[in-house]
Coordinates of C-alpha atoms and ligand atoms in Angstrom, one line a residue:
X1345 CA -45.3 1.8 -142.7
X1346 CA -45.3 4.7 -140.3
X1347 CA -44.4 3.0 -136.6
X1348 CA -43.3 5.9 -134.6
X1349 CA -43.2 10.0 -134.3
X1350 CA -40.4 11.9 -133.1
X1351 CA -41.1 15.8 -132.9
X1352 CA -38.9 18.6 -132.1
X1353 CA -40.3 20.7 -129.1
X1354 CA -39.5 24.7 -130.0
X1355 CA -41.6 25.6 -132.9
X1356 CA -43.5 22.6 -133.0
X1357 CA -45.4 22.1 -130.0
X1358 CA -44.8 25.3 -128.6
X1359 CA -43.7 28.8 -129.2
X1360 CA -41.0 29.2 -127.0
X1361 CA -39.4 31.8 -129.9
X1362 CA -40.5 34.7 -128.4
X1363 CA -39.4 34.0 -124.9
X1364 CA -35.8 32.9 -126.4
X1365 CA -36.0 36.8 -128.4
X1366 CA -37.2 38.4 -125.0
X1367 CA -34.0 36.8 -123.2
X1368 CA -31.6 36.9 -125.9
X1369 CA -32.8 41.1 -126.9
X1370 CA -32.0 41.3 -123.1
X1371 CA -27.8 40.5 -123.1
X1372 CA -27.6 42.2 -126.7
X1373 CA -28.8 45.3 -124.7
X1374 CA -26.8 44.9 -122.3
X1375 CA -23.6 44.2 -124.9
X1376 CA -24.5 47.4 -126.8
X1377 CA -25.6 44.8 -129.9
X1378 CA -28.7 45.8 -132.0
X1379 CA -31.1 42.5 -131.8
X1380 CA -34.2 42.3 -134.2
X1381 CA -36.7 40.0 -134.1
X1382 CA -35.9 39.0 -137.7
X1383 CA -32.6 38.2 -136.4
X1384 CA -34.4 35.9 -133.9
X1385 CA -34.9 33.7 -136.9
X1386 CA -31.4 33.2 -137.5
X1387 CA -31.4 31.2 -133.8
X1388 CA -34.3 28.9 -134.2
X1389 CA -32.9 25.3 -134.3
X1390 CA -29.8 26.3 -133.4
X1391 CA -28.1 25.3 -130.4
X1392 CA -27.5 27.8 -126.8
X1393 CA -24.1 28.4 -127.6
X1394 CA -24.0 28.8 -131.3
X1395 CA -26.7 31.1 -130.7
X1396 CA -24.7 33.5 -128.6
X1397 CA -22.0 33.2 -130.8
X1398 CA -24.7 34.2 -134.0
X1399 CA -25.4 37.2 -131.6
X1400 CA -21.8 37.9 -131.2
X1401 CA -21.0 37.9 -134.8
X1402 CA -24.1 40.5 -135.0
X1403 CA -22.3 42.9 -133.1
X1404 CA -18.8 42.3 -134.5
X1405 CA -17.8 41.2 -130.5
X1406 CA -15.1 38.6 -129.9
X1407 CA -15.0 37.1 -126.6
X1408 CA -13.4 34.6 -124.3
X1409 CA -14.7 30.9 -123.8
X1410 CA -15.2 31.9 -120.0
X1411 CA -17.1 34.7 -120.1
X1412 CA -19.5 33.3 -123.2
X1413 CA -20.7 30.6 -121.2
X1414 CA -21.1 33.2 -118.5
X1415 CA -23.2 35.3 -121.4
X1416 CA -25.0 32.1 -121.8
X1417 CA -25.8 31.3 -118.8
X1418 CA -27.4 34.4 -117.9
X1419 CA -29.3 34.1 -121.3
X1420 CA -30.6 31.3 -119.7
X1421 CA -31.3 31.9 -116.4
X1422 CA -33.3 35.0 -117.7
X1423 CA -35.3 32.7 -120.2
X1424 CA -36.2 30.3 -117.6
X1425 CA -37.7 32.6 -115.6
X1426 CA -40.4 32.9 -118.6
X1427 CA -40.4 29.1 -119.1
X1428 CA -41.0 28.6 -115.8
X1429 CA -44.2 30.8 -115.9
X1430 CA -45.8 28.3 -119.1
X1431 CA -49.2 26.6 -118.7
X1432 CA -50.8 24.1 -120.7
X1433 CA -52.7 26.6 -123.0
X1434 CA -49.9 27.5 -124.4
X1435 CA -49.2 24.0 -126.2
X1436 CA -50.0 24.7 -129.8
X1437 CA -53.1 23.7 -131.5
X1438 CA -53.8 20.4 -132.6
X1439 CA -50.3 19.0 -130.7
X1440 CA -52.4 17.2 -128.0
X1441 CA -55.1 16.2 -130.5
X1442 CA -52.8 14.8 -132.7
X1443 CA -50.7 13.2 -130.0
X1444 CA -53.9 11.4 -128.8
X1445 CA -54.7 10.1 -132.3
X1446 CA -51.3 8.9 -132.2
X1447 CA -51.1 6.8 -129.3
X1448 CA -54.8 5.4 -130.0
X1449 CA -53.3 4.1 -132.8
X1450 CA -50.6 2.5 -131.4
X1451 CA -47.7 4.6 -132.8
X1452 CA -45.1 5.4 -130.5
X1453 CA -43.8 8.9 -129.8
X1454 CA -40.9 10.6 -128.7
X1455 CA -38.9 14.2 -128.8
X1456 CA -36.3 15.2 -130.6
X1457 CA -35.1 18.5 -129.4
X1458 CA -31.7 20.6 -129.0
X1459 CA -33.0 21.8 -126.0
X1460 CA -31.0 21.2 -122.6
X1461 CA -34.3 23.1 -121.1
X1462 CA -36.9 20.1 -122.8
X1463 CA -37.9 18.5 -119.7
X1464 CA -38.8 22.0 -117.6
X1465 CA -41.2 22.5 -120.8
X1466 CA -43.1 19.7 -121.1
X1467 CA -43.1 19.1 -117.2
X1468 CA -45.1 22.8 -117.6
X1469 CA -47.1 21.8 -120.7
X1470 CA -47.8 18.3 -118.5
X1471 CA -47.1 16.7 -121.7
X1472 CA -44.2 14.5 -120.3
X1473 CA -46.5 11.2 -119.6
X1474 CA -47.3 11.1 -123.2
X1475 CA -43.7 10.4 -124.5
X1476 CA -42.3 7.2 -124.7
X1477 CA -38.5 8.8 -125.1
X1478 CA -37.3 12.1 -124.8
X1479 CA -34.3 12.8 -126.4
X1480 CA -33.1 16.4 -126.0
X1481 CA -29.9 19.0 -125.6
X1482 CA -28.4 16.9 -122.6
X1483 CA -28.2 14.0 -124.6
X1484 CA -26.8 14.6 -127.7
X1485 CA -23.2 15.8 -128.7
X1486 CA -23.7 16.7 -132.6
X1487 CA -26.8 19.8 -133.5
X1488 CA -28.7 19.2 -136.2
X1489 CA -28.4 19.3 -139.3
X1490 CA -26.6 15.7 -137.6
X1491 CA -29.4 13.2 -137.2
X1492 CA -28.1 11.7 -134.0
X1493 CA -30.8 13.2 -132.0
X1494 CA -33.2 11.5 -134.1
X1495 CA -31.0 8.7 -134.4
X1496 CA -31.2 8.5 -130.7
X1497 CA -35.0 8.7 -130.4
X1498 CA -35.5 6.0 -133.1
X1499 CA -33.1 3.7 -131.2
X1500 CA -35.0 4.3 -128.2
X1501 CA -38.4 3.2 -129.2
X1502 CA -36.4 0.2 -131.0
X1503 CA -38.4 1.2 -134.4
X1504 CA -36.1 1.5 -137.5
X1505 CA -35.8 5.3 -139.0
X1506 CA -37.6 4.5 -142.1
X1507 CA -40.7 3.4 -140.3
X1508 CA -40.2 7.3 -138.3
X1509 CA -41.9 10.6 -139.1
X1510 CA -40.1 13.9 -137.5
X1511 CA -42.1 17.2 -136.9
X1512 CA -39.7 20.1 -137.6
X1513 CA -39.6 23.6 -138.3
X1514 CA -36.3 24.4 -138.5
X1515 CA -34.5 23.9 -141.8
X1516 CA -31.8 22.2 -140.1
X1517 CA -34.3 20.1 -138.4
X1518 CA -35.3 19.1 -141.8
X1519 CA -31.8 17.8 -143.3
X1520 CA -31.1 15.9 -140.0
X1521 CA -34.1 14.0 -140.4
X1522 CA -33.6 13.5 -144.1
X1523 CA -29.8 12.8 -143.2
X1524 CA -31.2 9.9 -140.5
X1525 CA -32.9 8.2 -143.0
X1526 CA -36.6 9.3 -142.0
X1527 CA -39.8 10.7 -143.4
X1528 CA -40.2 14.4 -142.0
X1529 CA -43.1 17.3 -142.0
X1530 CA -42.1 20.8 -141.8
X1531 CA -43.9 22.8 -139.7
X1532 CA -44.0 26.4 -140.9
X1533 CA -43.4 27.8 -144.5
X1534 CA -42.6 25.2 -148.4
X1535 CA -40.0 28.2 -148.8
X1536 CA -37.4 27.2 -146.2
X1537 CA -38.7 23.7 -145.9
X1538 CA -39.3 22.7 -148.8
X1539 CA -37.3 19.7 -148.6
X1540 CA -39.5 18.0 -146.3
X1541 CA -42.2 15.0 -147.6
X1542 CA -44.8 17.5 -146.5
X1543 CA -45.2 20.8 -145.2
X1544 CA -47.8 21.8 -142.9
X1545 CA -48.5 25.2 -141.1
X1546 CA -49.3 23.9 -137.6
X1547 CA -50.1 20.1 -135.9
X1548 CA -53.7 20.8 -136.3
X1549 CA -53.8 20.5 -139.9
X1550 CA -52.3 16.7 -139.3
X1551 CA -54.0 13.4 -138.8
X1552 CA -53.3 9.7 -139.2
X1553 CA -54.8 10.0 -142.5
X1554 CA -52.1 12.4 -144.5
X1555 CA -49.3 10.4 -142.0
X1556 CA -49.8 7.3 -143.6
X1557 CA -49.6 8.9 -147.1
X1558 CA -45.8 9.9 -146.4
Ligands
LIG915 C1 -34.0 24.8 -129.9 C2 -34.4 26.2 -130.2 O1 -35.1 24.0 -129.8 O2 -33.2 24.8 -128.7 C3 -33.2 27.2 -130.3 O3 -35.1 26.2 -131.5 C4 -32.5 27.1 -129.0 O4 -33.7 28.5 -130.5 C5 -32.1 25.6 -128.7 O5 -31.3 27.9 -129.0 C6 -31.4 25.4 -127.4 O6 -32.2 25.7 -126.3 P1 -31.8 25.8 -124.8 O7 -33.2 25.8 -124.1 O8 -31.0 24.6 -124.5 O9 -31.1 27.1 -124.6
LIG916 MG1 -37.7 23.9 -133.5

């Protein structure tokens, strides 16, 4: 029996993708490292560091500890300044209907995301109220594919992880749920997530219904 639903944030409820590629295309620019948007893919999921490091790799660049996190942290700085700029129209559709069909249902919700920027976002998307635990990149020491941020989310609602659903679409996403014990839907394409219970191209094609045939 399904009792709760964690979902990741970046990919799932919004596309935050493009501003990450913006930010990200920015500092490979600026490093002389060629940056497609196909390489972009390689980062979703993944956390800010391992992502510069991905990036790095790209352009065969080996760097010191100090000045990465200086790399990153202009990466950042320059992606929040897009992130800062979000309105609610750009939550993707069906999220909020779904989320509503959740809570009149009684399930319980919460996020499950690498992000350390989680809170700026849904604070923009004004999604934050509807969230009974957020769980996200300032919380968690292991990335997925380790299920502690799931883990963590579960815990927090107090619901065991079998009676948990996570919305993913990354496919590392995908093994930590499966790793933590959970049911999980894959948001985006069977080919790379085909491991999931389900897969579903977007939140609007789910409802209670096809939840509680997991
Ligand atoms: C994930 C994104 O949700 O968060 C990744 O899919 C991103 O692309 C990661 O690198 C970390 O995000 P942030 O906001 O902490 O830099
Ligand atoms: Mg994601």
């Amino acid at each position: 029996m399904i009792k709760a639903c964690i979902f990741d944030l970046d990919g799932v409820i919004v596309d935050t993708a493009r501003y990450h590629f913006i930010a990200w295309k920015k500092l490979a620019e600026e490093l002389g490292i060629d940056f497609t948007e196909k390489d972009n893919e390689r980062l979703k999921g993944v956390s800010r560091m391992r992502s510069l490091d991905i990036l790095l790799e790209l352009g065969s660049l080996e760097l010191p500890q100090q000045k990465k996190e200086e790399l990153a942290q202009k990466k950042n700085e320059n992606y929040r300044s897009y992130i800062l700029k979000m309105t609610p129209d750009e939550i993707l559709p069906g999220a909020l209907d779904f989320i509503r069909e959740l809570k009149n249902n009684d399930l319980l919700i919460a996020l499950g995301s690498a992000s350390k920027n989680a809170m700026t976002i849904l604070d923009r998307l004004e999604l934050t109220p509807w969230f009974d635990a957020i769980i996200d990149g300032t919380k968690v020491s292991a990335a997925k594919p380790d299920p502690e941020v799931f883990l963590k989310g579960a815990e927090a609602l107090k619901v065991d992880p079998k009676n948990c659903v996570v919305f993913e679409d990354a496919e590392a996403g995908v093994e930590a749920a499966l790793r933590g014990g959970m049911k999980c839907v894959g948001i985006g394409s069977a080919q790379t997530l085909g491991k999931a219970h389900l897969v579903v191209e977007g939140l609007n094609e789910m409802n209670l219904n096809k939840l509680n045939q997991l």
